[in-house]
Amino acid sequence: MTVLAIDIGGTKLAAAVVDASLRITHQREIPTPASKTPEALSAALEAVISPLKACAERVAIAATGVIHQGMLTAINPENLGGLAHFPLTETVSNLSGLPCLAVNDAQAAAWAEYHVRKDAVSEMVFLTVSTGVGGGVIINGQLQVGQGGLAGHLGHTLADPDGPRCGCGRTGCVEAIASGRAIAAAATGMLAGLDAKAIFAKASEGDPMAKALIARSAQTLVRLIADLKAVTDCQLVVIGGSVGLANGYLPLVQEFLAQEPAAFHTALAAAHYRHDAGLIGAALLAQGAEA
Ligand code: ADP
Ligand code: BMX
Ligand code: ZN
């Protein structure tokens, strides 16, 4: 089945046509509107759906936020320009005239990444380090979504009780320290006002403060990975998102994880589908739902 897959992140909104062999065509990307209004998100969705809807039989959406019964509810509204609620499947069904399925972005990406490794692992965790920090957990070959869609929201586990306040209302979440937004928010002096991408560029030029901000993110992620090993006994943690996939980030995570006691070690890998893991995972879920 040919699926129109859409990935709504805190920074970018991607859409593509995914065929039954998981080949991606007609990919396009626009910035996620930094506006609190549902109308702005509807208009952005219309812009990517209109040119592609005739090519597909269904729509599959991977979106930042808790997705439950087709509604998007932000656990950290700051990641969506303040937008807290959005009727996702209803809006997209109306715009496309097609049946529509929606799932959390990191849960979708976890499913895609598990799909290519299912002969080798049964417990696996996917972590995206992007605008926020998201997660998807596979236990005994099953994607964990939870009754309300919250399962895998690993960015909102505690990293440091004395850490910064998180947009979710807690203090010291992993996301408030390790995410792209958090890296940018912690930058001071010459780095103040730069986004995470620019801070990575400074780090590659040897800037010590930029390197420290990235190391703080990687160290925080490693503590989460060690906790996840203890909770799930996962054989593999897959890392995605533009920060997670940035040059030098995964080697840093490897280096810090090696310093933890051996019982908490697990294999680490970069996302096989790179930045398209959410699109592919949503398409796979839609194709599975058809059967
Ligand atoms: P989304 O959250 O919309 O899925 P991304 O995965 O691209 O989007 O994550 C956005 C975050 O990644 C931003 O904080 C941005 O500054 C950062 N980023 C984007 N490109 C890079 C890069 N090449 N290197 C490091 N960080 C990046
Ligand atoms: C936040 C949360 C998660 C999401 C994660 C990564 C919102 C709006 N989103 O923790 O649902 O999976 O960010 O999202 O509360 P991304 O946009 O960084 O990919
Ligand atoms: Zn939080």
XYZ file of C-alpha atoms and ligand atoms in Angstrom:
338
model
C 0.000 0.000 0.000
C 1.197 3.503 -0.807
C 1.127 5.821 2.188
C 1.450 9.577 2.505
C 3.700 9.778 5.570
C 4.038 12.987 7.592
C 6.522 13.695 10.392
C 5.679 16.686 12.594
C 8.654 17.656 14.748
C 9.232 20.682 16.936
C 11.488 22.193 14.255
C 10.562 20.651 10.913
C 7.557 19.134 9.217
C 8.378 16.485 6.601
C 6.124 14.609 4.204
C 6.761 11.911 1.612
C 5.124 9.122 -0.307
C 6.205 5.685 0.992
C 5.432 2.627 -1.136
C 4.972 -1.003 -0.073
C 8.753 -1.604 -0.391
C 9.367 1.400 1.911
C 10.799 3.442 -0.938
C 10.476 7.170 -0.255
C 9.563 9.587 -3.050
C 8.224 13.150 -3.331
C 9.844 14.147 -0.034
C 9.362 17.734 1.085
C 10.164 19.625 4.267
C 9.008 22.926 5.749
C 9.611 24.538 9.148
C 7.054 23.662 11.840
C 5.118 26.887 12.491
C 6.375 28.559 15.669
C 2.891 29.759 16.474
C 0.491 28.863 19.225
C -2.471 28.721 16.863
C -3.919 25.455 15.559
C -4.699 27.334 12.315
C -0.980 27.763 11.575
C -0.348 24.025 11.937
C -3.419 23.219 9.796
C -2.145 25.551 7.066
C 1.321 23.957 7.143
C -0.237 20.489 6.922
C -2.383 21.579 3.999
C 0.717 22.849 2.189
C 2.420 19.432 2.351
C -0.722 17.296 1.902
C -2.303 19.022 -1.134
C 0.395 18.157 -3.691
C 0.775 14.556 -2.471
C -2.679 13.300 -1.497
C -3.532 11.975 -4.977
C -0.498 9.628 -4.821
C -1.583 7.726 -1.676
C -4.296 5.471 -0.270
C -3.791 6.395 3.384
C -2.066 8.988 5.552
C 0.261 8.029 8.418
C 1.507 10.709 10.818
C 4.412 10.589 13.252
C 4.087 13.636 15.497
C 5.803 15.180 18.459
C 3.490 15.059 21.478
C 1.348 12.468 23.185
C -0.954 11.011 20.538
C -4.134 9.437 21.877
C -7.252 8.688 19.857
C -6.011 10.970 17.104
C -5.508 14.005 19.399
C -2.081 15.587 19.838
C -1.421 16.824 23.371
C 1.968 18.392 24.001
C 3.680 17.244 27.180
C 6.097 20.133 26.562
C 4.107 22.815 24.702
C 7.271 24.976 24.416
C 8.434 22.541 21.704
C 5.432 23.461 19.554
C 5.514 27.221 19.948
C 3.066 26.963 22.861
C 0.502 24.800 21.047
C -0.859 22.322 23.608
C -3.735 20.512 21.841
C -4.460 19.726 18.205
C -7.075 17.420 16.603
C -4.536 15.675 14.366
C -6.287 12.812 12.585
C -9.535 14.767 12.184
C -7.701 17.697 10.559
C -5.589 15.512 8.281
C -8.519 13.292 7.234
C -10.470 16.423 6.287
C -7.517 17.888 4.365
C -6.670 14.685 2.500
C -9.959 12.808 2.183
C -8.002 9.680 3.169
C -8.042 7.341 6.197
C -5.495 8.550 8.700
C -3.421 7.048 11.509
C -1.268 9.019 13.970
C 1.399 7.980 16.463
C 4.103 9.717 18.503
C 7.201 10.488 16.394
C 9.722 8.582 18.527
C 7.383 5.596 18.918
C 7.056 5.506 15.100
C 10.828 5.759 14.631
C 11.375 2.973 17.186
C 9.083 0.727 15.167
C 10.978 1.448 11.927
C 14.348 0.819 13.551
C 13.114 -2.400 15.170
C 11.741 -3.556 11.803
C 15.263 -3.702 10.295
C 16.749 -5.487 13.327
C 13.956 -7.764 14.525
C 15.945 -10.944 13.853
C 18.680 -9.747 16.203
C 16.872 -8.053 19.121
C 13.667 -8.379 21.126
C 14.139 -5.463 23.569
C 15.228 -2.218 21.960
C 14.971 1.487 22.763
C 15.009 4.358 20.275
C 16.022 7.809 21.488
C 15.700 10.977 19.443
C 17.791 13.953 20.498
C 16.211 16.732 18.482
C 14.109 19.763 19.456
C 13.203 17.690 22.511
C 14.271 14.228 23.632
C 11.806 11.513 22.652
C 11.763 7.765 23.039
C 10.195 4.569 21.828
C 10.446 1.264 23.670
C 10.152 -2.238 22.187
C 9.616 -5.058 24.684
C 9.401 -8.650 23.495
C 9.019 -7.362 19.930
C 6.065 -5.124 20.820
C 5.999 -1.340 20.547
C 4.947 0.142 23.883
C 2.392 2.920 23.392
C 0.501 2.757 26.684
C -3.213 3.233 27.373
C -2.922 6.996 26.942
C -0.002 7.175 24.499
C 2.578 8.350 27.052
C 4.812 5.240 27.017
C 8.386 6.020 25.986
C 8.376 9.717 26.881
C 11.893 9.223 28.184
C 12.873 12.865 27.796
C 10.730 13.594 30.835
C 12.504 11.268 33.217
C 14.651 12.893 35.910
C 18.265 13.726 35.091
C 19.091 16.277 37.780
C 16.765 17.443 40.587
C 18.723 20.713 40.668
C 18.564 21.096 36.900
C 16.577 23.536 34.770
C 12.802 23.597 34.771
C 11.297 21.674 31.861
C 8.376 22.899 29.742
C 6.426 19.837 30.945
C 6.270 21.318 34.462
C 8.875 19.054 36.075
C 12.352 20.164 37.088
C 15.558 18.640 35.742
C 14.159 16.411 32.978
C 16.590 14.812 30.507
C 14.998 16.995 27.807
C 15.722 20.181 29.780
C 19.463 19.377 29.651
C 20.160 17.178 26.615
C 17.820 18.384 23.827
C 18.688 20.765 21.014
C 16.581 23.464 22.651
C 18.297 22.864 26.001
C 21.786 23.042 24.477
C 20.851 26.399 22.930
C 19.192 27.650 26.145
C 22.307 26.902 28.222
C 24.614 28.822 25.881
C 26.030 32.061 27.282
C 28.652 34.635 26.293
C 29.800 34.343 22.670
C 27.447 31.381 22.119
C 24.295 33.092 23.432
C 21.512 33.137 20.854
C 22.962 30.324 18.721
C 20.916 27.206 17.982
C 22.224 23.697 18.584
C 23.360 23.310 14.972
C 25.519 26.425 15.236
C 26.867 25.272 18.618
C 27.938 21.954 17.034
C 29.717 23.964 14.306
C 31.546 25.964 17.016
C 32.491 22.730 18.807
C 34.004 21.317 15.623
C 36.177 24.454 15.464
C 37.370 23.588 18.993
C 35.301 26.066 21.045
C 35.591 24.752 24.643
C 32.200 26.037 25.836
C 30.411 24.541 22.815
C 32.188 21.236 23.467
C 31.132 21.352 27.140
C 27.459 21.951 26.256
C 27.484 18.959 23.890
C 29.308 16.775 26.425
C 26.694 17.695 29.074
C 23.959 16.549 26.684
C 25.748 13.273 25.864
C 26.515 12.556 29.537
C 22.855 13.134 30.452
C 21.746 10.803 27.665
C 24.146 8.129 28.913
C 22.660 8.203 32.417
C 19.258 7.690 30.816
C 20.617 4.801 28.714
C 22.037 3.097 31.821
C 18.643 3.496 33.529
C 16.919 2.047 30.453
C 19.263 -0.930 30.467
C 18.263 -1.543 34.098
C 14.546 -1.243 33.296
C 14.339 -3.178 30.018
C 17.583 -5.192 29.656
C 17.582 -3.846 26.090
C 20.093 -5.373 23.680
C 20.314 -2.172 21.648
C 19.704 1.565 21.916
C 19.260 3.354 18.584
C 19.924 7.100 18.454
C 18.261 9.508 16.017
C 17.291 13.169 15.676
C 19.482 15.923 14.241
C 21.482 16.306 17.480
C 21.737 12.526 17.975
C 22.933 12.057 14.388
C 25.277 15.067 14.405
C 28.967 14.452 13.784
C 30.774 13.288 16.885
C 27.707 12.916 19.149
C 27.318 9.111 19.116
C 31.076 8.501 19.701
C 30.800 10.768 22.755
C 27.827 8.769 24.032
C 29.834 5.540 23.462
C 32.763 6.996 25.399
C 30.639 8.031 28.413
C 28.676 4.757 28.444
C 31.965 2.818 28.578
C 32.658 4.601 31.896
C 29.491 3.155 33.485
C 29.667 -0.279 35.189
C 29.537 -3.140 32.658
C 26.051 -4.323 33.727
C 24.640 -1.067 32.305
C 26.350 -1.346 28.906
C 24.276 -1.968 25.800
C 24.998 -1.813 22.075
C 24.470 1.624 20.512
C 23.679 2.410 16.877
C 22.769 5.413 14.769
C 19.306 5.268 13.210
C 19.381 3.102 10.072
C 16.734 5.337 8.469
C 18.562 8.466 9.667
C 16.157 11.456 9.590
C 13.394 9.407 7.909
C 12.804 6.908 10.732
C 9.556 8.614 11.818
C 8.167 8.672 8.256
C 9.044 5.005 7.663
C 7.701 3.883 11.050
C 4.380 5.646 10.545
C 4.087 4.119 7.053
C 4.863 0.645 8.444
C 2.191 1.042 11.129
C -0.363 2.128 8.503
C 0.558 -0.808 6.277
C 0.218 -3.161 9.262
C -3.136 -1.643 10.239
C -4.454 -2.509 6.767
C -3.835 -6.252 7.218
P 12.564 17.866 14.872
O 12.711 18.112 16.322
O 11.621 18.800 14.191
O 12.297 16.418 14.555
P 15.448 17.791 14.274
O 15.615 16.325 14.495
O 16.095 18.361 13.043
O 13.946 18.253 14.154
O 16.001 18.525 15.571
C 16.072 19.935 15.663
C 17.230 20.310 16.552
O 18.446 19.790 15.990
C 17.439 21.815 16.662
O 17.807 22.093 18.008
C 18.599 22.110 15.711
O 19.376 23.248 16.101
C 19.406 20.841 15.826
N 20.179 20.522 14.594
C 19.743 20.558 13.316
N 20.720 20.202 12.467
C 21.813 19.931 13.219
C 23.165 19.530 12.924
N 23.574 19.340 11.669
N 24.002 19.338 13.959
C 23.590 19.524 15.244
N 22.348 19.928 15.590
C 21.463 20.129 14.597
C 8.886 16.093 23.607
C 7.461 15.608 23.368
C 7.497 14.174 22.796
C 8.398 14.081 21.571
C 9.802 14.606 21.896
C 10.704 14.646 20.677
C 5.877 17.428 22.912
C 5.327 18.388 21.911
N 6.776 16.528 22.481
O 9.442 15.372 24.657
O 6.193 13.747 22.474
O 8.478 12.732 21.131
O 9.677 15.950 22.413
O 10.114 15.474 19.686
O 5.486 17.467 24.075
P 10.955 16.190 18.538
O 10.100 17.248 17.956
O 12.176 16.728 19.172
O 11.308 15.117 17.545
Zn 9.984 17.394 31.128
